[in-house]
Each structure stands twice: as structure tokens, then as C-alpha cells.
Amino acid sequence: MTIRGEDLLIMGAWGLLVGSLIDTIGQTQQTLTGTDLGKDLIIKGNGIESFGNSLQAIGRTKLLPPEPELSEIYSILGCWLEAAGNSTNAIGVEIEVNVSEDEGIKIDTLGSGVQALGAAFEAVGASLTEDSSFRSLSIKGNSFISLGSLLESIGNIFVINNKTEIGEQILLVGSWIQVIGSFILVHAITLEVESISSSKIESSNLSYYNYNTR
């Protein structure tokens, strides 16, 4: 059975939300306790987020028309960049725990930066689409995710420079901002999928009408 692009978009959005929640719970535990408690959840959360971003990228690719718009290219590129950033985050935290703390944090910082760039591409892609019920929500959701990821990158830089307390607080704020963005994005993509489905039904009805009035 072939999974439709619209279904992949919805699955990806929910995957992103679940992953960001798990990541944020882990970051909250780590910040409040001042220990490594919660890092396992951060690794798992980022892995789930990466999977969700990948589903979104594949879904958008399946929905591409023969002559894609620049907005669609930006959105797909953004999804893949986010997937790469979240995967890098997971790898970085794993290295931080099991190999080298400094190297792991540096990799995690890079991952958050790439994720911020990816979400920014998605926000720009959404801004280039025609005015619709989901356009503003897509811009807001991806902007929140981009801002949250950027804050996480900044937080890690503070940690690297031995300003751990403020760095952890910035990381926590960044995590929660991403959760807010993910909630908004689920709503935006739900509206987008409804719009796509309505367009397909209208197109099908028009084709049927034209065929039967020949």
C-alpha cells in the first residue's frame, strides 16, 4: 500500500511534536537537577524529531507538481536540514555522555544551528505560498522552531565557555519554544492537508463534469 504525501505530512508533524516534547522533558530534568539525568530522553527526542522531519520531506516531495514552485523547494530543503540537525543533536549528546563532553557539546551546537537554518528555510517557503488558512501558522510555527533551535545553540556556547547555569537556562527556554512551534505546526499542516484534499476533490469533480458534458 502506497502512503499518500498528505498522510506523511501529518505523521511527520506529529512525530516532530512528540519528539520535541520528549526532548524538552529531558532538558527540563537536566536543567533542574544539574546532572546528566534526562540526556537519554534528549537523544530519543531528537531521533524522533529527525524521523518526523524526514517524513515531512518525503511527503512534500511526493506532492510536488511537475513544475514545482520555489516555496515547495525551500520547504523540502528545510525539512531535510532539520532532519540532519536533529540527527546531529542526537549524535552530539551521545558523544557527550559516552566519549567526550566538550566534543559532544560542540557537535550538539552545530546540530542546533543546522536545525535553526532548516526551520528558517521552511518559514521562508511558507511565506512564498499564496495566502491561505495555513500560511501564517506555518510561518509562525517554523519561526518558533528556528528561534528555539538558535537559542539551544547559544545555550551550548555558554556551556562550552563554563557558564553552565545560564547556558542550561537558555537551553531550556529554547526547548520549550520549539514545543510551542511544533504545536502550531501540527495545526498548520492539518489545515494544509485539508486544503490539499479539497483541491483534489474539486479537481476530480471538475474532470468528471467535463467528461460527462462532452
Coordinates of C-alpha atoms in Angstrom, one line a residue:
M1 CA 0.0 0.0 0.0
T2 CA 1.3 3.4 -1.0
I3 CA 1.2 6.1 1.7
R4 CA -0.1 9.4 0.4
G5 CA 2.0 12.6 0.7
E6 CA -0.7 14.2 2.8
D7 CA -0.5 11.3 5.3
L8 CA 3.3 11.6 5.5
L9 CA 3.0 15.3 6.3
I10 CA 0.6 14.6 9.2
M11 CA 2.6 11.8 10.5
G12 CA 5.8 13.9 10.3
A13 CA 4.2 16.8 12.1
W14 CA 3.0 14.6 15.0
G15 CA 6.4 12.9 15.1
L16 CA 8.1 16.3 15.4
L17 CA 5.7 17.3 18.2
V18 CA 6.2 14.1 20.2
G19 CA 10.0 14.2 19.7
S20 CA 10.2 17.9 20.8
L21 CA 8.1 17.1 23.9
I22 CA 10.4 14.1 24.9
D23 CA 13.5 16.3 24.2
T24 CA 12.1 19.1 26.4
I25 CA 11.2 16.8 29.2
G26 CA 14.7 15.5 29.2
Q27 CA 16.2 19.0 29.0
T28 CA 13.9 20.1 31.9
Q29 CA 15.2 17.2 34.1
Q30 CA 18.8 18.0 33.2
T31 CA 18.4 21.8 33.9
L32 CA 16.5 21.3 37.2
T33 CA 18.9 18.6 38.6
G34 CA 22.1 20.0 37.2
T35 CA 23.1 16.4 36.2
D36 CA 23.1 14.2 33.1
L37 CA 19.6 13.0 34.1
G38 CA 17.4 13.4 31.1
K39 CA 20.1 13.1 28.4
D40 CA 18.7 9.7 27.3
L41 CA 15.3 11.4 26.7
I42 CA 17.1 14.2 24.8
I43 CA 18.7 11.7 22.5
K44 CA 15.5 9.8 21.9
G45 CA 13.5 13.0 21.4
N46 CA 16.0 14.3 18.8
G47 CA 15.9 11.0 17.0
I48 CA 12.1 11.1 16.8
E49 CA 12.2 14.7 15.6
S50 CA 14.6 13.7 12.8
F51 CA 12.3 10.9 11.7
G52 CA 9.3 13.3 11.7
N53 CA 11.3 15.9 9.6
S54 CA 12.2 13.1 7.2
L55 CA 8.6 12.0 6.8
Q56 CA 7.6 15.6 6.1
A57 CA 10.4 15.9 3.4
I58 CA 9.3 12.7 1.7
G59 CA 5.6 13.7 1.9
R60 CA 6.3 17.1 0.4
T61 CA 8.4 15.5 -2.4
K62 CA 5.5 13.1 -3.2
L63 CA 3.2 16.1 -3.5
L64 CA 5.4 18.1 -5.8
P65 CA 3.8 19.1 -9.1
P66 CA 5.6 18.7 -12.5
E67 CA 6.8 22.3 -12.2
P68 CA 7.5 22.9 -8.5
E69 CA 7.3 26.4 -7.0
L70 CA 10.3 27.9 -5.2
S71 CA 8.3 27.8 -2.0
E72 CA 8.0 24.0 -2.3
I73 CA 11.7 23.6 -2.9
Y74 CA 12.5 25.7 0.2
S75 CA 10.2 23.7 2.3
I76 CA 11.7 20.3 1.3
L77 CA 15.2 21.6 1.8
G78 CA 14.2 23.0 5.2
C79 CA 12.8 19.6 6.3
W80 CA 15.9 17.7 5.3
L81 CA 18.2 20.3 7.0
E82 CA 16.1 19.9 10.2
A83 CA 16.3 16.2 10.0
A84 CA 20.1 16.5 9.6
G85 CA 20.3 18.9 12.5
N86 CA 18.2 16.7 14.9
S87 CA 20.3 13.7 14.0
T88 CA 23.5 15.7 14.7
N89 CA 22.0 16.7 18.1
A90 CA 21.3 13.1 19.0
I91 CA 24.8 12.1 18.0
G92 CA 26.4 15.0 19.8
V93 CA 24.6 14.2 23.1
E94 CA 25.5 10.5 22.8
I95 CA 29.2 11.5 22.3
E96 CA 28.9 14.0 25.2
V97 CA 27.7 11.2 27.5
N98 CA 29.9 8.3 26.4
V99 CA 33.1 9.8 24.8
S100 CA 34.0 13.4 25.2
E101 CA 31.8 16.1 26.9
D102 CA 33.4 19.0 25.0
E103 CA 33.3 17.4 21.6
G104 CA 29.8 16.2 22.2
I105 CA 28.6 19.7 23.1
K106 CA 30.3 21.2 20.0
I107 CA 28.5 18.7 17.8
D108 CA 25.2 19.4 19.5
T109 CA 25.8 23.1 19.0
L110 CA 26.3 22.5 15.3
G111 CA 23.2 20.4 15.1
S112 CA 21.0 23.1 16.7
G113 CA 22.4 25.6 14.2
V114 CA 21.6 23.4 11.2
Q115 CA 18.1 22.8 12.6
A116 CA 17.5 26.6 13.0
L117 CA 18.6 27.1 9.4
G118 CA 16.2 24.3 8.2
A119 CA 13.2 25.8 10.1
A120 CA 14.1 29.2 8.7
F121 CA 14.0 27.8 5.2
E122 CA 10.6 26.3 5.9
A123 CA 9.3 29.6 7.2
V124 CA 10.6 31.4 4.1
G125 CA 9.0 28.7 1.9
A126 CA 5.6 29.2 3.7
S127 CA 5.9 33.0 3.3
L128 CA 6.2 32.5 -0.5
T129 CA 3.0 30.5 -0.8
E130 CA -0.3 32.0 -1.8
D131 CA -2.4 33.5 1.0
S132 CA -4.2 30.6 2.7
S133 CA -5.7 29.4 6.0
F134 CA -2.4 27.7 7.0
R135 CA 0.2 30.2 5.6
S136 CA 0.6 32.4 8.7
L137 CA 0.5 29.4 11.1
S138 CA 3.2 27.7 9.1
I139 CA 5.4 30.8 9.2
K140 CA 4.8 31.2 13.0
G141 CA 5.4 27.5 13.8
N142 CA 8.6 27.3 11.8
S143 CA 9.8 30.6 13.1
F144 CA 9.3 29.4 16.7
I145 CA 11.2 26.2 16.0
S146 CA 14.0 28.2 14.3
L147 CA 14.3 30.6 17.3
G148 CA 14.2 27.7 19.8
S149 CA 17.0 25.9 17.9
L150 CA 19.1 29.0 17.7
L151 CA 18.7 29.6 21.5
E152 CA 19.8 26.0 22.1
S153 CA 22.9 26.6 20.0
I154 CA 23.6 29.8 22.0
G155 CA 23.0 27.9 25.3
N156 CA 25.5 25.3 24.4
I157 CA 28.1 28.0 23.6
F158 CA 27.6 29.4 27.1
V159 CA 28.1 25.9 28.5
I160 CA 31.3 25.4 26.5
N161 CA 32.6 28.7 28.0
N162 CA 32.0 27.4 31.5
K163 CA 28.8 29.5 32.0
T164 CA 26.8 26.3 32.6
E165 CA 23.9 27.7 34.7
I166 CA 22.8 30.4 32.3
G167 CA 23.6 28.1 29.4
E168 CA 21.2 25.4 30.7
Q169 CA 18.5 28.0 31.3
I170 CA 18.8 29.2 27.7
L171 CA 18.7 25.6 26.5
L172 CA 15.5 25.0 28.5
V173 CA 13.8 28.1 27.1
G174 CA 14.9 27.1 23.6
S175 CA 13.4 23.6 24.1
W176 CA 10.0 24.9 25.2
I177 CA 9.9 27.5 22.4
Q178 CA 10.3 24.6 19.9
V179 CA 7.4 22.7 21.6
I180 CA 5.2 25.7 21.1
G181 CA 6.3 25.9 17.4
S182 CA 5.6 22.2 17.0
F183 CA 2.1 22.6 18.4
I184 CA 1.4 25.5 15.9
L185 CA 2.9 23.5 13.1
V186 CA 0.6 20.5 13.7
H187 CA -2.4 22.8 13.4
A188 CA -0.9 24.4 10.3
I189 CA -0.2 21.1 8.5
T190 CA -3.6 19.8 9.4
L191 CA -5.2 22.8 7.7
E192 CA -2.8 22.4 4.7
V193 CA -3.7 18.7 4.3
E194 CA -7.4 19.6 4.4
S195 CA -6.8 22.2 1.7
I196 CA -4.9 19.7 -0.5
S197 CA -7.7 17.1 -0.1
S198 CA -10.3 19.7 -1.0
S199 CA -8.4 20.7 -4.1
K200 CA -8.1 17.1 -5.2
I201 CA -11.8 16.5 -4.7
E202 CA -12.7 19.7 -6.7
S203 CA -10.3 18.7 -9.5
S204 CA -11.8 15.2 -9.6
N205 CA -15.3 16.6 -9.7
L206 CA -14.4 19.0 -12.5
S207 CA -12.8 16.2 -14.6
Y208 CA -15.9 14.1 -14.1
Y209 CA -18.1 17.1 -15.1
N210 CA -16.1 17.8 -18.2
Y211 CA -16.0 14.2 -19.3
N212 CA -19.8 13.8 -18.9
T213 CA -20.7 17.1 -20.7
R214 CA -18.8 16.2 -23.9

